[in-house]
mmCIF file of N, CA and C in Angstrom:
data_model
loop_
_atom_site.group_PDB
_atom_site.id
_atom_site.type_symbol
_atom_site.label_atom_id
_atom_site.label_comp_id
_atom_site.label_asym_id
_atom_site.label_seq_id
_atom_site.Cartn_x
_atom_site.Cartn_y
_atom_site.Cartn_z
ATOM 1 N N MET A 1174 -1.971 -15.705 -1.195
ATOM 2 C CA MET A 1174 -1.021 -14.476 -0.629
ATOM 3 C C MET A 1174 -0.811 -15.115 0.641
ATOM 4 N N SER A 1175 0.537 -14.956 0.960
ATOM 5 C CA SER A 1175 0.972 -15.332 1.842
ATOM 6 C C SER A 1175 1.141 -14.018 3.075
ATOM 7 N N PRO A 1176 0.444 -13.772 4.120
ATOM 8 C CA PRO A 1176 0.455 -12.551 4.899
ATOM 9 C C PRO A 1176 1.655 -12.642 5.803
ATOM 10 N N LEU A 1177 2.122 -11.372 6.037
ATOM 11 C CA LEU A 1177 3.202 -11.398 6.982
ATOM 12 C C LEU A 1177 2.723 -10.799 8.327
ATOM 13 N N PRO A 1178 3.203 -11.053 9.054
ATOM 14 C CA PRO A 1178 2.761 -10.482 10.708
ATOM 15 C C PRO A 1178 2.801 -9.112 10.674
ATOM 16 N N ASP A 1179 1.541 -8.738 11.007
ATOM 17 C CA ASP A 1179 1.439 -7.126 11.119
ATOM 18 C C ASP A 1179 2.233 -6.603 12.440
ATOM 19 N N SER A 1180 2.929 -7.598 13.174
ATOM 20 C CA SER A 1180 3.710 -6.896 14.177
ATOM 21 C C SER A 1180 5.066 -6.354 13.561
ATOM 22 N N GLU A 1181 5.539 -6.827 12.432
ATOM 23 C CA GLU A 1181 6.477 -6.121 11.903
ATOM 24 C C GLU A 1181 6.134 -4.955 10.934
ATOM 25 N N PRO A 1182 6.509 -3.652 11.727
ATOM 26 C CA PRO A 1182 5.972 -2.452 10.911
ATOM 27 C C PRO A 1182 6.322 -2.263 9.596
ATOM 28 N N TYR A 1183 7.528 -2.721 9.306
ATOM 29 C CA TYR A 1183 8.168 -2.442 7.907
ATOM 30 C C TYR A 1183 8.845 -3.643 7.468
ATOM 31 N N PRO A 1184 8.126 -4.788 6.845
ATOM 32 C CA PRO A 1184 8.371 -6.023 6.275
ATOM 33 C C PRO A 1184 9.648 -5.604 5.276
ATOM 34 N N HIS A 1185 10.696 -6.590 5.416
ATOM 35 C CA HIS A 1185 11.740 -6.113 4.502
ATOM 36 C C HIS A 1185 11.678 -6.884 3.183
ATOM 37 N N ASN A 1186 10.561 -7.426 2.756
ATOM 38 C CA ASN A 1186 10.480 -7.987 1.661
ATOM 39 C C ASN A 1186 9.663 -7.020 0.833
ATOM 40 N N TYR A 1187 9.047 -5.899 1.435
ATOM 41 C CA TYR A 1187 8.144 -4.953 0.805
ATOM 42 C C TYR A 1187 9.083 -3.776 0.029
ATOM 43 N N LEU A 1188 8.554 -3.282 -0.908
ATOM 44 C CA LEU A 1188 9.098 -1.697 -1.235
ATOM 45 C C LEU A 1188 8.467 -0.819 -1.019
ATOM 46 N N TYR A 1189 8.988 0.301 -0.785
ATOM 47 C CA TYR A 1189 8.180 1.741 -0.112
ATOM 48 C C TYR A 1189 8.253 2.781 -1.254
ATOM 49 N N HIS A 1190 7.043 3.484 -1.668
ATOM 50 C CA HIS A 1190 7.048 4.660 -2.347
ATOM 51 C C HIS A 1190 7.386 5.761 -1.374
ATOM 52 N N GLU A 1191 7.926 6.820 -2.020
ATOM 53 C CA GLU A 1191 8.468 8.105 -1.070
ATOM 54 C C GLU A 1191 7.125 8.472 -0.455
ATOM 55 N N GLY A 1192 5.929 8.232 -0.838
ATOM 56 C CA GLY A 1192 4.704 8.846 -0.423
ATOM 57 C C GLY A 1192 4.265 7.908 0.939
ATOM 58 N N THR A 1193 3.093 7.190 0.699
ATOM 59 C CA THR A 1193 2.410 6.585 1.626
ATOM 60 C C THR A 1193 2.123 5.246 1.587
ATOM 61 N N LEU A 1194 2.650 4.556 0.272
ATOM 62 C CA LEU A 1194 2.447 3.441 0.152
ATOM 63 C C LEU A 1194 3.434 2.234 0.140
ATOM 64 N N TRP A 1195 2.978 1.107 0.052
ATOM 65 C CA TRP A 1195 4.174 -0.090 -0.119
ATOM 66 C C TRP A 1195 3.567 -0.930 -1.052
ATOM 67 N N LEU A 1196 4.661 -1.635 -1.717
ATOM 68 C CA LEU A 1196 4.403 -2.597 -2.901
ATOM 69 C C LEU A 1196 5.008 -4.066 -2.492
ATOM 70 N N ARG A 1197 4.215 -5.096 -2.654
ATOM 71 C CA ARG A 1197 4.986 -6.435 -2.716
ATOM 72 C C ARG A 1197 4.788 -7.087 -3.687
ATOM 73 N N ALA A 1198 6.125 -7.507 -4.466
ATOM 74 C CA ALA A 1198 6.059 -8.111 -5.667
ATOM 75 C C ALA A 1198 5.596 -9.506 -5.686
ATOM 76 N N LEU A 1199 4.590 -9.766 -6.423
ATOM 77 C CA LEU A 1199 4.261 -11.437 -6.321
ATOM 78 C C LEU A 1199 4.671 -12.150 -7.435
ATOM 79 N N PRO A 1200 4.516 -13.339 -7.550
ATOM 80 C CA PRO A 1200 5.032 -14.444 -8.698
ATOM 81 C C PRO A 1200 4.483 -13.635 -10.039
ATOM 82 N N GLY A 1201 5.575 -13.825 -11.218
ATOM 83 C CA GLY A 1201 4.883 -13.267 -12.165
ATOM 84 C C GLY A 1201 5.160 -11.745 -12.280
ATOM 85 N N ASP A 1202 4.039 -11.261 -12.722
ATOM 86 C CA ASP A 1202 4.164 -9.728 -13.130
ATOM 87 C C ASP A 1202 3.141 -9.012 -12.194
ATOM 88 N N GLU A 1203 2.672 -9.460 -11.077
ATOM 89 C CA GLU A 1203 1.709 -8.937 -10.464
ATOM 90 C C GLU A 1203 2.380 -8.436 -8.868
ATOM 91 N N ALA A 1204 1.610 -7.626 -8.193
ATOM 92 C CA ALA A 1204 2.102 -7.023 -6.971
ATOM 93 C C ALA A 1204 0.940 -6.465 -6.213
ATOM 94 N N LEU A 1205 1.082 -6.476 -5.030
ATOM 95 C CA LEU A 1205 0.190 -6.036 -4.070
ATOM 96 C C LEU A 1205 0.532 -4.546 -3.531
ATOM 97 N N ILE A 1206 -0.408 -3.864 -3.531
ATOM 98 C CA ILE A 1206 -0.082 -2.276 -2.925
ATOM 99 C C ILE A 1206 -1.029 -2.028 -1.567
ATOM 100 N N GLY A 1207 -0.459 -1.451 -0.715
ATOM 101 C CA GLY A 1207 -1.382 -1.199 0.516
ATOM 102 C C GLY A 1207 -0.638 -0.110 1.183
ATOM 103 N N LEU A 1208 -1.299 0.535 2.428
ATOM 104 C CA LEU A 1208 -0.797 1.736 2.919
ATOM 105 C C LEU A 1208 0.076 1.413 3.988
ATOM 106 N N THR A 1209 1.425 2.287 4.150
ATOM 107 C CA THR A 1209 2.270 1.987 5.062
ATOM 108 C C THR A 1209 2.023 2.089 6.410
ATOM 109 N N HIS A 1210 2.657 1.395 7.371
ATOM 110 C CA HIS A 1210 2.201 1.541 8.943
ATOM 111 C C HIS A 1210 2.569 3.016 9.340
ATOM 112 N N PHE A 1211 3.782 3.492 8.666
ATOM 113 C CA PHE A 1211 3.934 5.045 8.964
ATOM 114 C C PHE A 1211 2.727 5.883 8.482
ATOM 115 N N ALA A 1212 2.055 5.640 7.384
ATOM 116 C CA ALA A 1212 1.046 6.338 6.833
ATOM 117 C C ALA A 1212 -0.300 6.342 7.547
ATOM 118 N N GLN A 1213 -0.521 4.947 7.819
ATOM 119 C CA GLN A 1213 -1.887 4.655 8.839
ATOM 120 C C GLN A 1213 -1.723 5.393 10.110
ATOM 121 N N GLN A 1214 -0.535 5.478 10.562
ATOM 122 C CA GLN A 1214 -0.491 6.041 12.158
ATOM 123 C C GLN A 1214 -0.574 7.549 12.020
ATOM 124 N N GLY A 1215 -0.228 8.215 10.831
ATOM 125 C CA GLY A 1215 -0.281 9.569 10.597
ATOM 126 C C GLY A 1215 -1.906 9.862 10.406
ATOM 127 N N LEU A 1216 -2.363 9.089 9.623
ATOM 128 C CA LEU A 1216 -3.838 9.188 9.194
ATOM 129 C C LEU A 1216 -4.806 9.280 10.130
ATOM 130 N N GLY A 1217 -4.561 8.178 11.207
ATOM 131 C CA GLY A 1217 -5.576 7.931 12.320
ATOM 132 C C GLY A 1217 -6.692 6.798 11.840
ATOM 133 N N PRO A 1218 -7.501 6.751 12.430
ATOM 134 C CA PRO A 1218 -8.536 5.690 11.862
ATOM 135 C C PRO A 1218 -9.401 6.022 10.800
ATOM 136 N N ALA A 1219 -9.200 5.150 9.762
ATOM 137 C CA ALA A 1219 -9.576 5.344 8.319
ATOM 138 C C ALA A 1219 -11.501 5.136 8.488
ATOM 139 N N VAL A 1220 -12.219 5.993 7.946
ATOM 140 C CA VAL A 1220 -13.605 5.861 7.811
ATOM 141 C C VAL A 1220 -13.985 5.626 6.403
ATOM 142 N N ARG A 1221 -13.169 5.682 5.431
ATOM 143 C CA ARG A 1221 -13.546 5.679 4.006
ATOM 144 C C ARG A 1221 -12.434 5.348 3.136
ATOM 145 N N VAL A 1222 -12.499 4.413 2.125
ATOM 146 C CA VAL A 1222 -11.347 4.019 1.158
ATOM 147 C C VAL A 1222 -12.155 4.122 -0.109
ATOM 148 N N GLU A 1223 -11.728 4.984 -1.236
ATOM 149 C CA GLU A 1223 -12.114 5.172 -2.382
ATOM 150 C C GLU A 1223 -11.030 4.377 -3.112
ATOM 151 N N LEU A 1224 -11.474 3.538 -4.005
ATOM 152 C CA LEU A 1224 -10.401 2.802 -5.104
ATOM 153 C C LEU A 1224 -11.039 2.721 -6.160
ATOM 154 N N PRO A 1225 -10.537 2.589 -7.457
ATOM 155 C CA PRO A 1225 -10.824 2.353 -8.719
ATOM 156 C C PRO A 1225 -11.136 0.866 -8.802
ATOM 157 N N GLY A 1226 -12.060 0.530 -9.951
ATOM 158 C CA GLY A 1226 -12.343 -0.947 -10.010
ATOM 159 C C GLY A 1226 -11.197 -1.842 -10.867
ATOM 160 N N THR A 1227 -11.642 -3.001 -11.114
ATOM 161 C CA THR A 1227 -10.660 -4.059 -11.864
ATOM 162 C C THR A 1227 -10.697 -3.457 -13.408
ATOM 163 N N GLY A 1228 -9.526 -3.807 -13.819
ATOM 164 C CA GLY A 1228 -9.267 -3.368 -15.291
ATOM 165 C C GLY A 1228 -9.017 -1.989 -15.510
ATOM 166 N N ILE A 1229 -8.711 -1.023 -14.790
ATOM 167 C CA ILE A 1229 -8.417 0.247 -14.526
ATOM 168 C C ILE A 1229 -6.908 0.120 -14.472
ATOM 169 N N SER A 1230 -6.403 1.168 -15.426
ATOM 170 C CA SER A 1230 -4.805 1.367 -15.246
ATOM 171 C C SER A 1230 -4.600 2.422 -14.307
ATOM 172 N N ILE A 1231 -3.410 2.219 -13.517
ATOM 173 C CA ILE A 1231 -2.842 3.160 -12.738
ATOM 174 C C ILE A 1231 -1.220 3.599 -13.237
ATOM 175 N N VAL A 1232 -0.846 4.669 -12.897
ATOM 176 C CA VAL A 1232 0.381 5.163 -13.591
ATOM 177 C C VAL A 1232 1.069 5.460 -12.286
ATOM 178 N N ALA A 1233 2.394 5.232 -12.088
ATOM 179 C CA ALA A 1233 3.438 5.354 -10.960
ATOM 180 C C ALA A 1233 3.496 7.066 -10.965
ATOM 181 N N GLY A 1234 3.166 7.579 -9.882
ATOM 182 C CA GLY A 1234 3.450 8.703 -9.396
ATOM 183 C C GLY A 1234 2.150 9.619 -9.372
ATOM 184 N N LYS A 1235 0.985 8.880 -9.992
ATOM 185 C CA LYS A 1235 -0.248 9.719 -10.059
ATOM 186 C C LYS A 1235 -1.230 9.143 -9.281
ATOM 187 N N SER A 1236 -2.057 9.946 -8.686
ATOM 188 C CA SER A 1236 -2.983 9.551 -7.737
ATOM 189 C C SER A 1236 -4.208 8.737 -8.519
ATOM 190 N N PHE A 1237 -4.574 7.478 -7.413
ATOM 191 C CA PHE A 1237 -5.691 6.606 -7.925
ATOM 192 C C PHE A 1237 -6.726 6.502 -7.032
ATOM 193 N N GLY A 1238 -6.707 7.287 -5.832
ATOM 194 C CA GLY A 1238 -7.510 6.998 -5.105
ATOM 195 C C GLY A 1238 -7.530 7.914 -3.601
ATOM 196 N N LEU A 1239 -8.516 7.415 -2.544
ATOM 197 C CA LEU A 1239 -8.500 8.485 -1.513
ATOM 198 C C LEU A 1239 -8.619 7.635 -0.190
ATOM 199 N N ILE A 1240 -7.935 7.842 0.760
ATOM 200 C CA ILE A 1240 -8.297 7.225 2.138
ATOM 201 C C ILE A 1240 -8.860 8.612 3.061
ATOM 202 N N GLU A 1241 -9.825 8.358 3.647
ATOM 203 C CA GLU A 1241 -10.456 9.558 4.540
ATOM 204 C C GLU A 1241 -10.207 9.073 6.061
ATOM 205 N N ALA A 1242 -9.939 9.834 6.751
ATOM 206 C CA ALA A 1242 -10.007 9.807 8.239
ATOM 207 C C ALA A 1242 -11.034 10.820 8.874
ATOM 208 N N SER A 1243 -11.410 10.853 10.200
ATOM 209 C CA SER A 1243 -12.231 11.943 10.534
ATOM 210 C C SER A 1243 -11.703 13.325 10.380
ATOM 211 N N LYS A 1244 -10.167 13.513 10.288
ATOM 212 C CA LYS A 1244 -9.860 14.945 10.313
ATOM 213 C C LYS A 1244 -8.969 15.204 8.945
ATOM 214 N N THR A 1245 -8.654 14.078 8.442
ATOM 215 C CA THR A 1245 -7.588 14.376 7.027
ATOM 216 C C THR A 1245 -8.101 13.045 6.068
ATOM 217 N N ALA A 1246 -7.438 13.358 4.731
ATOM 218 C CA ALA A 1246 -7.391 12.383 3.950
ATOM 219 C C ALA A 1246 -6.204 12.415 3.187
ATOM 220 N N TYR A 1247 -5.754 11.208 2.585
ATOM 221 C CA TYR A 1247 -4.548 10.968 1.804
ATOM 222 C C TYR A 1247 -4.959 10.517 0.373
ATOM 223 N N ASP A 1248 -4.438 11.371 -0.407
ATOM 224 C CA ASP A 1248 -4.352 10.793 -1.873
ATOM 225 C C ASP A 1248 -3.305 9.759 -1.913
ATOM 226 N N LEU A 1249 -3.742 8.666 -2.787
ATOM 227 C CA LEU A 1249 -3.206 7.527 -2.891
ATOM 228 C C LEU A 1249 -2.368 7.650 -4.163
ATOM 229 N N VAL A 1250 -1.069 7.485 -4.109
ATOM 230 C CA VAL A 1250 -0.360 7.858 -5.313
ATOM 231 C C VAL A 1250 0.393 6.460 -5.683
ATOM 232 N N ALA A 1251 0.503 5.969 -6.986
ATOM 233 C CA ALA A 1251 0.731 4.877 -7.353
ATOM 234 C C ALA A 1251 2.271 4.564 -7.281
ATOM 235 N N PRO A 1252 2.581 3.548 -6.675
ATOM 236 C CA PRO A 1252 3.962 3.403 -6.512
ATOM 237 C C PRO A 1252 4.598 2.650 -7.727
ATOM 238 N N ALA A 1253 3.759 2.066 -8.633
ATOM 239 C CA ALA A 1253 4.369 1.787 -9.929
ATOM 240 C C ALA A 1253 3.051 1.595 -10.888
ATOM 241 N N SER A 1254 3.286 1.553 -12.118
ATOM 242 C CA SER A 1254 2.115 1.653 -13.076
ATOM 243 C C SER A 1254 1.672 -0.017 -13.145
ATOM 244 N N GLY A 1255 0.284 0.117 -13.589
ATOM 245 C CA GLY A 1255 -0.036 -1.305 -14.034
ATOM 246 C C GLY A 1255 -1.625 -1.210 -14.232
ATOM 247 N N THR A 1256 -2.268 -2.638 -14.468
ATOM 248 C CA THR A 1256 -3.697 -2.717 -14.243
ATOM 249 C C THR A 1256 -4.167 -3.224 -13.218
ATOM 250 N N ILE A 1257 -5.187 -2.799 -12.538
ATOM 251 C CA ILE A 1257 -5.981 -3.299 -11.397
ATOM 252 C C ILE A 1257 -6.399 -4.657 -11.883
ATOM 253 N N VAL A 1258 -6.103 -5.734 -10.961
ATOM 254 C CA VAL A 1258 -6.732 -7.021 -11.303
ATOM 255 C C VAL A 1258 -7.565 -7.455 -9.932
ATOM 256 N N GLU A 1259 -7.572 -6.875 -8.971
ATOM 257 C CA GLU A 1259 -8.387 -6.948 -7.800
ATOM 258 C C GLU A 1259 -8.366 -5.798 -6.877
ATOM 259 N N VAL A 1260 -9.421 -5.534 -6.463
ATOM 260 C CA VAL A 1260 -9.453 -4.404 -5.292
ATOM 261 C C VAL A 1260 -9.942 -5.026 -4.133
ATOM 262 N N ASN A 1261 -9.650 -4.736 -2.728
ATOM 263 C CA ASN A 1261 -9.983 -5.401 -1.570
ATOM 264 C C ASN A 1261 -11.195 -4.702 -1.276
ATOM 265 N N GLU A 1262 -12.109 -5.742 -1.508
ATOM 266 C CA GLU A 1262 -13.506 -5.038 -1.285
ATOM 267 C C GLU A 1262 -13.982 -5.080 -0.167
ATOM 268 N N ARG A 1263 -13.278 -5.602 0.897
ATOM 269 C CA ARG A 1263 -13.621 -5.581 2.341
ATOM 270 C C ARG A 1263 -13.338 -4.146 2.962
ATOM 271 N N LEU A 1264 -12.684 -3.414 2.024
ATOM 272 C CA LEU A 1264 -12.115 -2.013 2.755
ATOM 273 C C LEU A 1264 -13.419 -0.982 2.539
ATOM 274 N N ALA A 1265 -14.226 -1.410 1.703
ATOM 275 C CA ALA A 1265 -15.582 -0.656 1.742
ATOM 276 C C ALA A 1265 -16.664 -0.939 2.701
ATOM 277 N N VAL A 1266 -16.554 -1.963 3.525
ATOM 278 C CA VAL A 1266 -17.306 -2.102 4.440
ATOM 279 C C VAL A 1266 -16.534 -1.910 6.093
ATOM 280 N N ARG A 1267 -15.247 -2.144 5.952
ATOM 281 C CA ARG A 1267 -14.440 -2.048 6.984
ATOM 282 C C ARG A 1267 -13.100 -1.266 6.840
ATOM 283 N N PRO A 1268 -13.110 -0.083 6.611
ATOM 284 C CA PRO A 1268 -11.986 0.932 6.090
ATOM 285 C C PRO A 1268 -10.733 0.672 6.952
ATOM 286 N N GLN A 1269 -11.135 0.462 8.472
ATOM 287 C CA GLN A 1269 -10.128 0.553 9.333
ATOM 288 C C GLN A 1269 -9.310 -0.979 9.311
ATOM 289 N N LEU A 1270 -9.311 -1.841 8.452
ATOM 290 C CA LEU A 1270 -8.320 -2.682 8.106
ATOM 291 C C LEU A 1270 -7.118 -2.197 7.699
ATOM 292 N N VAL A 1271 -7.150 -0.964 7.118
ATOM 293 C CA VAL A 1271 -5.789 -0.517 6.709
ATOM 294 C C VAL A 1271 -5.033 0.005 8.099
ATOM 295 N N ASN A 1272 -5.655 0.303 9.133
ATOM 296 C CA ASN A 1272 -5.080 0.561 10.264
ATOM 297 C C ASN A 1272 -4.760 -0.648 11.008
ATOM 298 N N ASP A 1273 -5.678 -1.680 11.268
ATOM 299 C CA ASP A 1273 -5.543 -2.698 12.046
ATOM 300 C C ASP A 1273 -4.395 -3.709 11.401
ATOM 301 N N PHE A 1274 -4.483 -4.077 10.046
ATOM 302 C CA PHE A 1274 -3.867 -5.045 9.519
ATOM 303 C C PHE A 1274 -3.072 -4.400 7.966
ATOM 304 N N PRO A 1275 -2.206 -3.258 8.264
ATOM 305 C CA PRO A 1275 -1.863 -2.714 7.141
ATOM 306 C C PRO A 1275 -0.901 -3.711 6.010
ATOM 307 N N HIS A 1276 -0.400 -4.846 6.356
ATOM 308 C CA HIS A 1276 0.427 -5.533 5.521
ATOM 309 C C HIS A 1276 -0.440 -6.751 5.316
ATOM 310 N N THR A 1277 -1.618 -7.163 5.790
ATOM 311 C CA THR A 1277 -2.238 -8.479 5.401
ATOM 312 C C THR A 1277 -3.596 -8.159 5.068
ATOM 313 N N GLU A 1278 -4.829 -7.997 5.962
ATOM 314 C CA GLU A 1278 -5.880 -7.795 5.495
ATOM 315 C C GLU A 1278 -6.342 -6.483 4.805
ATOM 316 N N GLY A 1279 -5.604 -5.523 5.325
ATOM 317 C CA GLY A 1279 -5.418 -4.179 4.831
ATOM 318 C C GLY A 1279 -5.157 -3.714 3.603
ATOM 319 N N TRP A 1280 -4.491 -4.739 2.643
ATOM 320 C CA TRP A 1280 -4.119 -4.289 1.472
ATOM 321 C C TRP A 1280 -5.009 -3.575 0.607
ATOM 322 N N LEU A 1281 -4.697 -2.787 -0.271
ATOM 323 C CA LEU A 1281 -5.549 -1.831 -1.272
ATOM 324 C C LEU A 1281 -5.999 -2.606 -2.699
ATOM 325 N N LEU A 1282 -4.790 -2.829 -3.393
ATOM 326 C CA LEU A 1282 -4.913 -3.478 -4.885
ATOM 327 C C LEU A 1282 -4.000 -4.513 -5.070
ATOM 328 N N ARG A 1283 -4.362 -5.214 -5.976
ATOM 329 C CA ARG A 1283 -3.356 -6.179 -6.511
ATOM 330 C C ARG A 1283 -3.514 -5.665 -8.291
ATOM 331 N N VAL A 1284 -2.150 -5.556 -8.667
ATOM 332 C CA VAL A 1284 -1.977 -5.018 -9.889
ATOM 333 C C VAL A 1284 -1.280 -6.145 -10.705
ATOM 334 N N ARG A 1285 -1.246 -5.756 -12.186
ATOM 335 C CA ARG A 1285 -0.483 -6.490 -13.059
ATOM 336 C C ARG A 1285 0.524 -5.474 -13.447
ATOM 337 N N LEU A 1286 1.822 -5.617 -13.163
ATOM 338 C CA LEU A 1286 2.801 -4.336 -13.365
ATOM 339 C C LEU A 1286 2.898 -4.302 -14.981
ATOM 340 N N ALA A 1287 3.096 -3.112 -15.207
ATOM 341 C CA ALA A 1287 3.210 -2.633 -16.664
ATOM 342 C C ALA A 1287 4.713 -2.617 -17.051
ATOM 343 N N MET A 1288 5.617 -2.187 -16.233
ATOM 344 C CA MET A 1288 7.044 -2.131 -16.306
ATOM 345 C C MET A 1288 7.752 -2.436 -14.822
ATOM 346 N N ARG A 1289 8.148 -3.488 -14.867
ATOM 347 C CA ARG A 1289 8.778 -4.020 -13.677
ATOM 348 C C ARG A 1289 9.849 -3.088 -13.066
ATOM 349 N N GLU A 1290 10.591 -2.590 -14.049
ATOM 350 C CA GLU A 1290 11.837 -1.706 -13.848
ATOM 351 C C GLU A 1290 11.666 -0.525 -12.961
ATOM 352 N N GLU A 1291 10.201 -0.202 -12.920
ATOM 353 C CA GLU A 1291 9.801 0.946 -12.103
ATOM 354 C C GLU A 1291 10.001 0.808 -10.953
ATOM 355 N N LEU A 1292 10.116 -0.720 -10.185
ATOM 356 C CA LEU A 1292 10.383 -1.023 -8.994
ATOM 357 C C LEU A 1292 11.755 -0.573 -8.280
ATOM 358 N N ASP A 1293 12.589 -0.400 -9.282
ATOM 359 C CA ASP A 1293 13.966 0.037 -9.004
ATOM 360 C C ASP A 1293 13.980 1.339 -8.123
ATOM 361 N N ALA A 1294 12.862 2.100 -8.455
ATOM 362 C CA ALA A 1294 13.030 3.528 -7.946
ATOM 363 C C ALA A 1294 12.474 3.458 -6.502
ATOM 364 N N LEU A 1295 11.745 2.307 -6.105
ATOM 365 C CA LEU A 1295 10.976 2.370 -4.888
ATOM 366 C C LEU A 1295 12.364 2.042 -3.934
ATOM 367 N N LEU A 1296 11.865 2.342 -2.656
ATOM 368 C CA LEU A 1296 12.901 2.216 -1.282
ATOM 369 C C LEU A 1296 12.831 0.977 -0.723
ATOM 370 N N SER A 1297 14.006 0.440 -0.397
ATOM 371 C CA SER A 1297 14.047 -0.811 0.650
ATOM 372 C C SER A 1297 13.185 -0.506 1.861
ATOM 373 N N ALA A 1298 13.203 -1.418 2.810
ATOM 374 C CA ALA A 1298 12.575 -1.073 4.144
ATOM 375 C C ALA A 1298 13.582 -0.304 4.868
ATOM 376 N N GLU A 1299 14.845 -0.730 4.723
ATOM 377 C CA GLU A 1299 16.039 -0.063 5.335
ATOM 378 C C GLU A 1299 16.209 1.431 5.007
ATOM 379 N N ARG A 1300 16.134 1.672 3.643
ATOM 380 C CA ARG A 1300 16.102 3.216 3.228
ATOM 381 C C ARG A 1300 14.697 3.853 3.661
ATOM 382 N N TYR A 1301 13.783 3.267 3.668
ATOM 383 C CA TYR A 1301 12.452 3.981 4.103
ATOM 384 C C TYR A 1301 12.439 4.294 5.660
ATOM 385 N N ILE A 1302 12.861 3.438 6.254
ATOM 386 C CA ILE A 1302 13.178 3.841 7.770
ATOM 387 C C ILE A 1302 14.035 4.893 7.957
ATOM 388 N N ALA A 1303 15.209 4.777 7.355
ATOM 389 C CA ALA A 1303 16.163 5.848 7.477
ATOM 390 C C ALA A 1303 15.430 7.193 6.790
ATOM 391 N N ARG A 1304 15.006 7.259 5.818
ATOM 392 C CA ARG A 1304 14.606 8.292 5.180
ATOM 393 C C ARG A 1304 13.427 9.114 6.034
ATOM 394 N N PHE A 1305 12.345 8.496 6.645
ATOM 395 C CA PHE A 1305 11.745 9.079 7.570
ATOM 396 C C PHE A 1305 12.036 8.912 9.153
ATOM 397 N N ASN A 1306 13.294 8.567 9.419
ATOM 398 C CA ASN A 1306 14.072 8.568 10.602
ATOM 399 C C ASN A 1306 12.895 7.887 11.665
ATOM 400 N N LEU A 1307 12.297 6.580 11.139
ATOM 401 C CA LEU A 1307 11.501 5.865 11.699
ATOM 402 C C LEU A 1307 12.343 4.644 12.785
ATOM 403 N N GLY A 1308 13.451 4.732 12.988
ATOM 404 C CA GLY A 1308 14.029 4.100 13.921
ATOM 405 C C GLY A 1308 13.620 2.556 14.213
ATOM 406 N N ALA A 1309 12.913 1.976 13.278
ATOM 407 C CA ALA A 1309 12.410 0.788 13.419
ATOM 408 C C ALA A 1309 13.478 -0.484 13.484
#
């Protein structure tokens, strides 16, 4: 995986879910999923990340996990359907990676996409920025 610098809050080659997650298409039929910069700012310092294991299927628009901070928690809603092929195990020990490096070390899941056409429903960086009036 070639990481992008986390100094770019909304990488332009990522797609964004209406909720709190980004998706970066990888070669073939796989994608990385992670927490957006906007969401991690609203969440505050993460204290626990609860994710399913490899081999589990996730469904677009349905909850698959949870991120907790000291005063709030976010349900993680899948931006696309697929089967989990890798979970970022480092988050079990260092959940704050989702805050410190949301686009690189803080990714959540790598999935094998079930229906690549679902990506058409996601927002480009420009549309995400405009939708939430982020002015980036």
